[in-house]
Amino acid sequence: MNQDLLEACALTVNVGKFSLKNIGFSMGPDDYVVILGPTGCGKTVLLESIAGLRLLNGGALFLSGKEITHLPPERRRLGFAYQDSLLYPFLTVQENILFGARARGLKEAPEMRRRMAYLAETMNITHLLGRYPRFLSGGERQRVSLARAILTKPPLLLLDEPLSSLDRQTRHATQELLREIHLAEGIGIIHVTHDFSEALQLGSHMLMLHNGQVEQAGKPRDIFFHPATEFAAKFLHGENLIPGKVVGREGKLWFEHGGDILLGPLPECCLPKGLSPAGNSLTMFIRAGSIRLSRAGEAPAANSWSALISDVIINSTHVDVYCHGNGSSWQSSLSLAEWQGLDLSRGERVRLSVDPEYLHVIPQ
Amino acid sequence: MNQDLLEACALTVNVGKFSLKNIGFSMGPDDYVVILGPTGCGKTVLLESIAGLRLLNGGALFLSGKEITHLPPERRRLGFAYQDSLLYPFLTVQENILFGARARGLKEAPEMRRRMAYLAETMNITHLLGRYPRFLSGGERQRVSLARAILTKPPLLLLDEPLSSLDRQTRHATQELLREIHLAEGIGIIHVTHDFSEALQLGSHMLMLHNGQVEQAGKPRDIFFHPATEFAAKFLHGENLIPGKVVGREGKLWFEHGGDILLGPLPECCLPKGLSPAGNSLTMFIRAGSIRLSRAGEAPAANSWSALISDVIINSTHVDVYCHGNGSSWQSSLSLAEWQGLDLSRGERVRLSVDPEYLHVIPQ
Amino acid sequence: MLTTRINIFQGVFWLIFILITIFLVVLVGGLLFYGKWAAFVSVIHHPEFHFAVVFTLWTSLLATALAAVVAVPCGFILSRYSFPGKVLIDTLMDIPIVLPPLVSGIALLILFGPVLGDALARLGMDIVFSTRGVVVAQWFIATPFAIRTFKQAFDSIDPRMENVARTLGYSPAGVFVRVTVPLAKGGILGGLTMAWARALGEFGATAMLAGITRLKTETLSVAIFLNMSIGDIQFAMATAVIMLLVALLLMIAFKVFAGTGVRL
Amino acid sequence: MLTTRINIFQGVFWLIFILITIFLVVLVGGLLFYGKWAAFVSVIHHPEFHFAVVFTLWTSLLATALAAVVAVPCGFILSRYSFPGKVLIDTLMDIPIVLPPLVSGIALLILFGPVLGDALARLGMDIVFSTRGVVVAQWFIATPFAIRTFKQAFDSIDPRMENVARTLGYSPAGVFVRVTVPLAKGGILGGLTMAWARALGEFGATAMLAGITRLKTETLSVAIFLNMSIGDIQFAMATAVIMLLVALLLMIAFKVFAGTGVRL
Amino acid sequence: GKSSSQPAGESNTPPAQGKAPLFAYVGANLKDPVSELAQVYEQRTGVKVELTFNNAGSLLNQLETTKKGDIYMPGGMPFVETAKQKGCIAEMVGPIAYHTPVIITPKGNPAKISKVQDLARPGLKLVIPDKEATAIGKTVFKTFDKLGITGEIEKNALTYVETPAKVIATLGMGQGDAGIVEYSNTYQNLDKLDVVEIDPSVNIVDQIPCTMLSYSDQQEQAKNFLEFMKEEGPAVFKKYGFKTEA
Ligand SMILES: Nc1ncnc2c1ncn2[C@@H]1O[C@H](COP(=O)(O)OP(=O)(O)OP(=O)(O)O)[C@@H](O)[C@H]1O
Ligand SMILES: Nc1ncnc2c1ncn2[C@@H]1O[C@H](COP(=O)(O)OP(=O)(O)OP(=O)(O)O)[C@@H](O)[C@H]1O
Ligand SMILES: [Mg+2]
Ligand SMILES: [Mg+2]
């Protein structure tokens, strides 16, 4: 059995009126855990608790199999970066980055110097090394704070929205850096983010928090395409959430919406577990990218229905088409080229279709 | 002529070694200006200068036709929110929000109370009104800071990354609120952001800064699809930047890449202005969503070439396909459904094509 | 700090803290023990004592208020502006701390006597040997403590906090009252306490500038001195202890009321 | 503040600032003017003066160092921990400010005489009427100023700054030295200056606890007092002015060196 | 001698309203008798006498600096001499009373001191008022000089203090075997201390004078007060434990 890097058992933490309740998860050294959740759901508190900066009111923490529940933060040696960068104003950028090395008496060690130079280069802050933090912009500060947490190669990194004030390009470079640190140096990472693509691109494992509790945990892709609850689906910006119920026909299960639309047959995996679905009021979850849009002329087929285009929003990477049909709103995402090929515009009638593979049913 | 809300003429501001140089732009009350640029390019400094918080070293500012260059900030009455929320620790959330009303002696005015309640409701901070800022999470703080800036309906709002620490859902609601305030109340907004989709969805006008100067200004969509410089193209995450040159054939202009690929004919609008393009080394810019991908079997046509799939990344809204062909890397974005329909996988040969309409040439 | 376990570092800190607390308790205990009950009773019934209590309270409070009036702008300017010779002026403001009160008294006496005396007399504002002199002397001694503390409090404010208020419509004065002062509240209250305490215990400069005239310029400190001078140590100590208790009571009330004792 | 134009608010602040500066300059000028040149020369050549300068410097510096040793933990604990009776202890630590130095001296005399005297004598650590007494008295008077200022400096630190250092591998002691103290630097230096200045000017408690034995426990303040008592005001003023100049010089040097005068 | 001012007998005239008060600098240890005398004087003449107390040297500094006030009454002649040299004194009466050095010991006199020569006994711990800064110190050291025991006394000196009152406080705190104070200082503390008087044949006593300042702008009234002090002073001083004859 591969040993867990971090195991959190039933963590409970009270902060004022808020409390984290019964958080449990475990991760190996090759896991990159992303934590997602609405603001105020307890993400920062959770990271602080893991780092040892908050006293637990219950539960236990194990690092590489050793209990660290009562270990002070400096003996856990986890890398940690707060949401706001909190640089030391009395130290230059370089000294800030080397601050962790200094704790171990390695401030002058050549390997630390080399690593600092490498990190600064990658994050494009080499020209700032001699400056004091008050002369930095928000994004510059955030990168310095990240470099400071990473420098001494801690076994586990706890990062609270480390990329939130970076522009796309810098963010991309920093993501690459994180991925490399994770893969090449075998450092486990827990990364709080609000950005879905960040979560999808970086995370090997995802924890979704809600009101201080784990709402859903699993692979990011699984959660994105198979949210377990309506909250999760909505939170993940599930574009199409359609009420209806599941009916059995010809030995298979189908999803019925408004009497007119019958989607299916539903694959086993896309049904909520432990729940006899037939007859219950349920919600069908379809990502906008999974709904195919074609000209109205095409022949009606299974899992397809007709609708009117109500709005079109052209984004940088894709086009969002909003339609109205069968008493519901539908959203479909197309690539620019595809949209161009269809040559449609607002008000026209179209045919929407979905592959049963992309259907996902969640309890209401 | 519709009067400008804000006109900035040749602003110059020196901050330590950094300086904003010669920034000029103007906006009407129905403009929503987004400012984009890499970290440290001077976005915050620009907003501070407009708000009157930094002395100009040169240039002039006009608000609704009146010069405000030398007006102190409190007489400009622009709404302003810093990147980090900077709430007053000695005031509750409610008092923080009402702080601007208090300046005008309107703290108890029913319309301010009503507006505060409305803002708090929309931003989902009603339950926090009685708390002190130190008991808030990062995102909660950011929303309070935004509400504080908006409360008194200033003619112009200056927002520095106001949505950066919000989750998708909250961000969406807050975006809606900003849009509504902008449209219904006729408040001009200048909004610094790192998020392209935010820029595209909200902005009617965009200013891209680079090293303290305006790199490009215009409609967000124009800039996204027709960046004027290679820096802009790269910064906007232009997926395909292909070196080559423009050649004239049959009275039309074509773009030639590596001898094998000839794209065109190029429409007038997509060529760099004031530059005789023929023969020069130029860069072709094609967004990933504009490159169509089809199975290799299809017949070769104009503006199409063949390539091998090297990588596939499935995102929440779309699929990124990386290909290799004709000595270059190509990236194409497809909707999930489209990708599903093609039934391709890594290593397979495909045909890439692009509509000449989406071609855009920039100087190298 | 977060760990429940007390480590060596915290242990040493607590040890010193507890030792000092015990030291002070024993010290006050010694004063109380040394004093005789009879002396306390007679002090409390003495009309001179009543006068001194009331007189000391109002002069020291007035002096503290005046000190604040001066210290707020001085602390603010020393904190926010740079100008040539700043270090010099900054240090100049420490003078009343450095000078032995006696010398401060002489310096004030020179200033308000030979130098400004006539002008002030014409205005009917005699300071030398008057109750005004008491306030001036206490003010002079207390002010630098307030300046130093206020400056430090203003120093620790993020100027962007003030910027935000400007954009919300506050004039510089409004910002100062609504933002700067509340943000510096802890420091300001601390400085005021310190200044008041110092004014209360002040003796040397007061005696020099205002003289020690019974029932006119007699503060508690002066009363203690006088009783000591005629060898009536019992009476002096009793006065001191009562003064101490009153001061402590007032300070505790002030702290509880103003919420500085409780760390927010 | 950002506007170049000076408005009323800033005007009033600057006015007060400038008035006070002028006031202090005139005051010091008065002292200088009042003294006679001959007195300065004779003071400077006086061996007793030489002794007093050296003696005062080392005792006051030692007292300040000891004050810091006590004030750092006390300020830190008052700033970071909550416990029942905190306001009480917080106020207890202000006692030496409130008490007239004379009374402080008596209290110390009681403590180190009848109460602890024998024990200390057995340890060969006599405090009463010894040079040690001078240091103790100065320390006692200076410490509360340091405690108050340090507490305020510690108060204004974001505890998350310290948290980050913990995760970077610093023990609580390491965090304190590497993060808390540097962050509180401005306040600590200010407090030290204040404590030192106070120790320098201290007279009453020193005279009581250590006596005023010439060439043994004679600080500059004592020398000034003695000369004043004889009525030799020239000599006293000359001593005071020289002491003042030396103190100002040292403080300016300290501020420039430690960089507190310059706002970062 | 008799001055040209109104005789003290005029004291039964009704209180004259609106007369400017006299301002007097008085040695702090003379507080009680002088306060009473001032009160009596005010009752008699209607002229208020404002008293400011401090040690004699500080008073001299004050009056010299401000060049104000009418009466200076330090605890000893040396200050009057200094003040005269500086031209501050216009007229002097007295002695009103005497400053007589006495030896005090803790209750029970554990060191068995019976005469001033005993203070030279090796190993004694003495608390002595400073010989330059205090009047009493000055005079008692003249006595020591006369007896030739100054060296031994200085060896025995535990500490010097700046007022006689502090000698009492110090002894009261259990420090030292004997001290020198002024006779009147013992008045409040007889329950705690024993007094050993110095043989008048060797003791040198100081006079307590009352002087009028040359700055006085009410010379007549001030002279009147001086007369009053001369007449009534000794009795009141005696009441407060001062010696009124050498
Ligand atoms: N007080 C200052 N003194 C000197 N240089 C400064 C100061 N403040 C900012 N700078 C520099 O000015 C440049 C612009 O800063 P600014 O804060 O405007 O960047 P920004 O565009 O807001 O970046 P970000 O997106 O990271 O917030 C940066 O390079 C920064 O290092
Ligand atoms: N010191 C505190 N005292 C009381 N409540 C607190 C404190 N700190 C945070 N909270 C509350 O605890 C909850 C969780 O806070 P936390 O900072 O962990 O949120 P978060 O998930 O990090 O949110 P965000 O994405 O906005 O940063 C919030 O509702 C917040 O209001
Ligand atoms: Mg957070
Ligand atoms: Mg910024």
PDB file of C-alpha atoms in Angstrom, chain C residues 34 36 48 102 106 109-110 112-114 126 128-129 203-204 206-214 216-218 223 225-234, chain E residues 23 25 28-32 35-36 39 50-55 58-59 61-63 65-66 68 163 165-166 168-170 172-173 184-185 188-189 191-192:
ATOM      1  CA  TYR C  34       4.369  51.227  56.215  1.00  0.00           C
ATOM      2  CA  LYS C  36      -0.413  53.834  59.645  1.00  0.00           C
ATOM      3  CA  GLU C  48      -5.889  70.600  52.481  1.00  0.00           C
ATOM      4  CA  LEU C 102      13.809  70.975  38.265  1.00  0.00           C
ATOM      5  CA  ILE C 106      13.798  76.825  35.712  1.00  0.00           C
ATOM      6  CA  LEU C 109      10.460  80.129  34.801  1.00  0.00           C
ATOM      7  CA  ILE C 110      12.974  81.975  32.642  1.00  0.00           C
ATOM      8  CA  PHE C 112       7.464  82.948  31.461  1.00  0.00           C
ATOM      9  CA  GLY C 113       9.221  85.218  33.917  1.00  0.00           C
ATOM     10  CA  PRO C 114      11.848  87.567  32.479  1.00  0.00           C
ATOM     11  CA  ASP C 126       0.222  85.483  34.648  1.00  0.00           C
ATOM     12  CA  VAL C 128       4.501  82.233  37.173  1.00  0.00           C
ATOM     13  CA  PHE C 129       3.333  81.333  40.688  1.00  0.00           C
ATOM     14  CA  PHE C 203       6.535  67.724  41.117  1.00  0.00           C
ATOM     15  CA  GLY C 204       9.821  69.404  40.263  1.00  0.00           C
ATOM     16  CA  THR C 206       5.463  72.506  39.031  1.00  0.00           C
ATOM     17  CA  ALA C 207       7.172  73.551  42.218  1.00  0.00           C
ATOM     18  CA  MET C 208       9.579  75.718  40.300  1.00  0.00           C
ATOM     19  CA  LEU C 209       7.171  77.427  37.924  1.00  0.00           C
ATOM     20  CA  ALA C 210       4.034  77.670  40.024  1.00  0.00           C
ATOM     21  CA  GLY C 211       5.565  77.667  43.437  1.00  0.00           C
ATOM     22  CA  ILE C 212       4.183  75.670  46.317  1.00  0.00           C
ATOM     23  CA  THR C 213       1.487  77.819  47.740  1.00  0.00           C
ATOM     24  CA  ARG C 214      -0.923  76.096  50.061  1.00  0.00           C
ATOM     25  CA  LYS C 216      -3.482  77.615  45.658  1.00  0.00           C
ATOM     26  CA  THR C 217      -0.913  75.647  43.694  1.00  0.00           C
ATOM     27  CA  GLU C 218      -0.788  72.608  45.905  1.00  0.00           C
ATOM     28  CA  ALA C 223       1.528  68.065  49.336  1.00  0.00           C
ATOM     29  CA  PHE C 225       6.762  66.911  49.268  1.00  0.00           C
ATOM     30  CA  LEU C 226       5.711  69.465  51.845  1.00  0.00           C
ATOM     31  CA  ASN C 227       4.852  66.869  54.411  1.00  0.00           C
ATOM     32  CA  MET C 228       8.120  65.136  53.779  1.00  0.00           C
ATOM     33  CA  SER C 229       9.959  68.404  54.252  1.00  0.00           C
ATOM     34  CA  ILE C 230       8.618  68.998  57.691  1.00  0.00           C
ATOM     35  CA  GLY C 231       9.445  65.419  58.541  1.00  0.00           C
ATOM     36  CA  ASP C 232       5.868  64.198  58.598  1.00  0.00           C
ATOM     37  CA  ILE C 233       6.582  61.023  56.693  1.00  0.00           C
ATOM     38  CA  GLN C 234       3.464  59.226  57.884  1.00  0.00           C
TER      39      GLN C 234
ATOM     40  CA  PHE E  23       4.495  87.168  48.387  1.00  0.00           C
ATOM     41  CA  TYR E  25       9.465  82.514  49.720  1.00  0.00           C
ATOM     42  CA  ALA E  28       9.793  74.124  53.250  1.00  0.00           C
ATOM     43  CA  ASN E  29      10.697  72.960  56.734  1.00  0.00           C
ATOM     44  CA  LEU E  30       9.330  76.192  58.188  1.00  0.00           C
ATOM     45  CA  LYS E  31       5.932  75.509  56.691  1.00  0.00           C
ATOM     46  CA  ASP E  32       3.870  75.023  59.833  1.00  0.00           C
ATOM     47  CA  SER E  35       1.652  79.318  57.816  1.00  0.00           C
ATOM     48  CA  GLU E  36       0.175  80.065  61.178  1.00  0.00           C
ATOM     49  CA  GLN E  39      -2.782  83.581  58.957  1.00  0.00           C
ATOM     50  CA  GLU E  50       1.049  84.211  49.915  1.00  0.00           C
ATOM     51  CA  LEU E  51       3.587  81.622  50.911  1.00  0.00           C
ATOM     52  CA  THR E  52       5.493  79.472  48.504  1.00  0.00           C
ATOM     53  CA  PHE E  53       7.563  76.687  49.986  1.00  0.00           C
ATOM     54  CA  ASN E  54      10.571  74.865  48.669  1.00  0.00           C
ATOM     55  CA  ASN E  55      14.103  74.195  49.705  1.00  0.00           C
ATOM     56  CA  SER E  58      15.352  76.527  44.854  1.00  0.00           C
ATOM     57  CA  LEU E  59      13.606  79.508  46.386  1.00  0.00           C
ATOM     58  CA  ASN E  61      16.732  80.522  42.184  1.00  0.00           C
ATOM     59  CA  GLN E  62      13.066  81.333  41.797  1.00  0.00           C
ATOM     60  CA  LEU E  63      13.285  84.804  43.232  1.00  0.00           C
ATOM     61  CA  THR E  65      14.944  84.481  38.094  1.00  0.00           C
ATOM     62  CA  THR E  66      11.587  86.120  38.449  1.00  0.00           C
ATOM     63  CA  LYS E  68       9.433  89.217  42.100  1.00  0.00           C
ATOM     64  CA  THR E 163      17.169  67.177  53.185  1.00  0.00           C
ATOM     65  CA  ALA E 165      13.651  65.034  56.485  1.00  0.00           C
ATOM     66  CA  LYS E 166      15.209  62.312  54.382  1.00  0.00           C
ATOM     67  CA  ILE E 168      14.500  60.723  59.292  1.00  0.00           C
ATOM     68  CA  ALA E 169      12.859  58.717  56.531  1.00  0.00           C
ATOM     69  CA  THR E 170      16.051  56.758  55.992  1.00  0.00           C
ATOM     70  CA  GLY E 172      12.890  55.127  59.870  1.00  0.00           C
ATOM     71  CA  MET E 173      13.428  52.556  57.165  1.00  0.00           C
ATOM     72  CA  SER E 184      12.380  70.832  64.798  1.00  0.00           C
ATOM     73  CA  ASN E 185      12.419  67.872  62.402  1.00  0.00           C
ATOM     74  CA  GLN E 188       6.646  64.819  64.455  1.00  0.00           C
ATOM     75  CA  ASN E 189       8.680  61.673  64.934  1.00  0.00           C
ATOM     76  CA  ASP E 191       7.566  58.058  68.717  1.00  0.00           C
ATOM     77  CA  LYS E 192      10.001  56.438  66.330  1.00  0.00           C
TER      78      LYS E 192
END
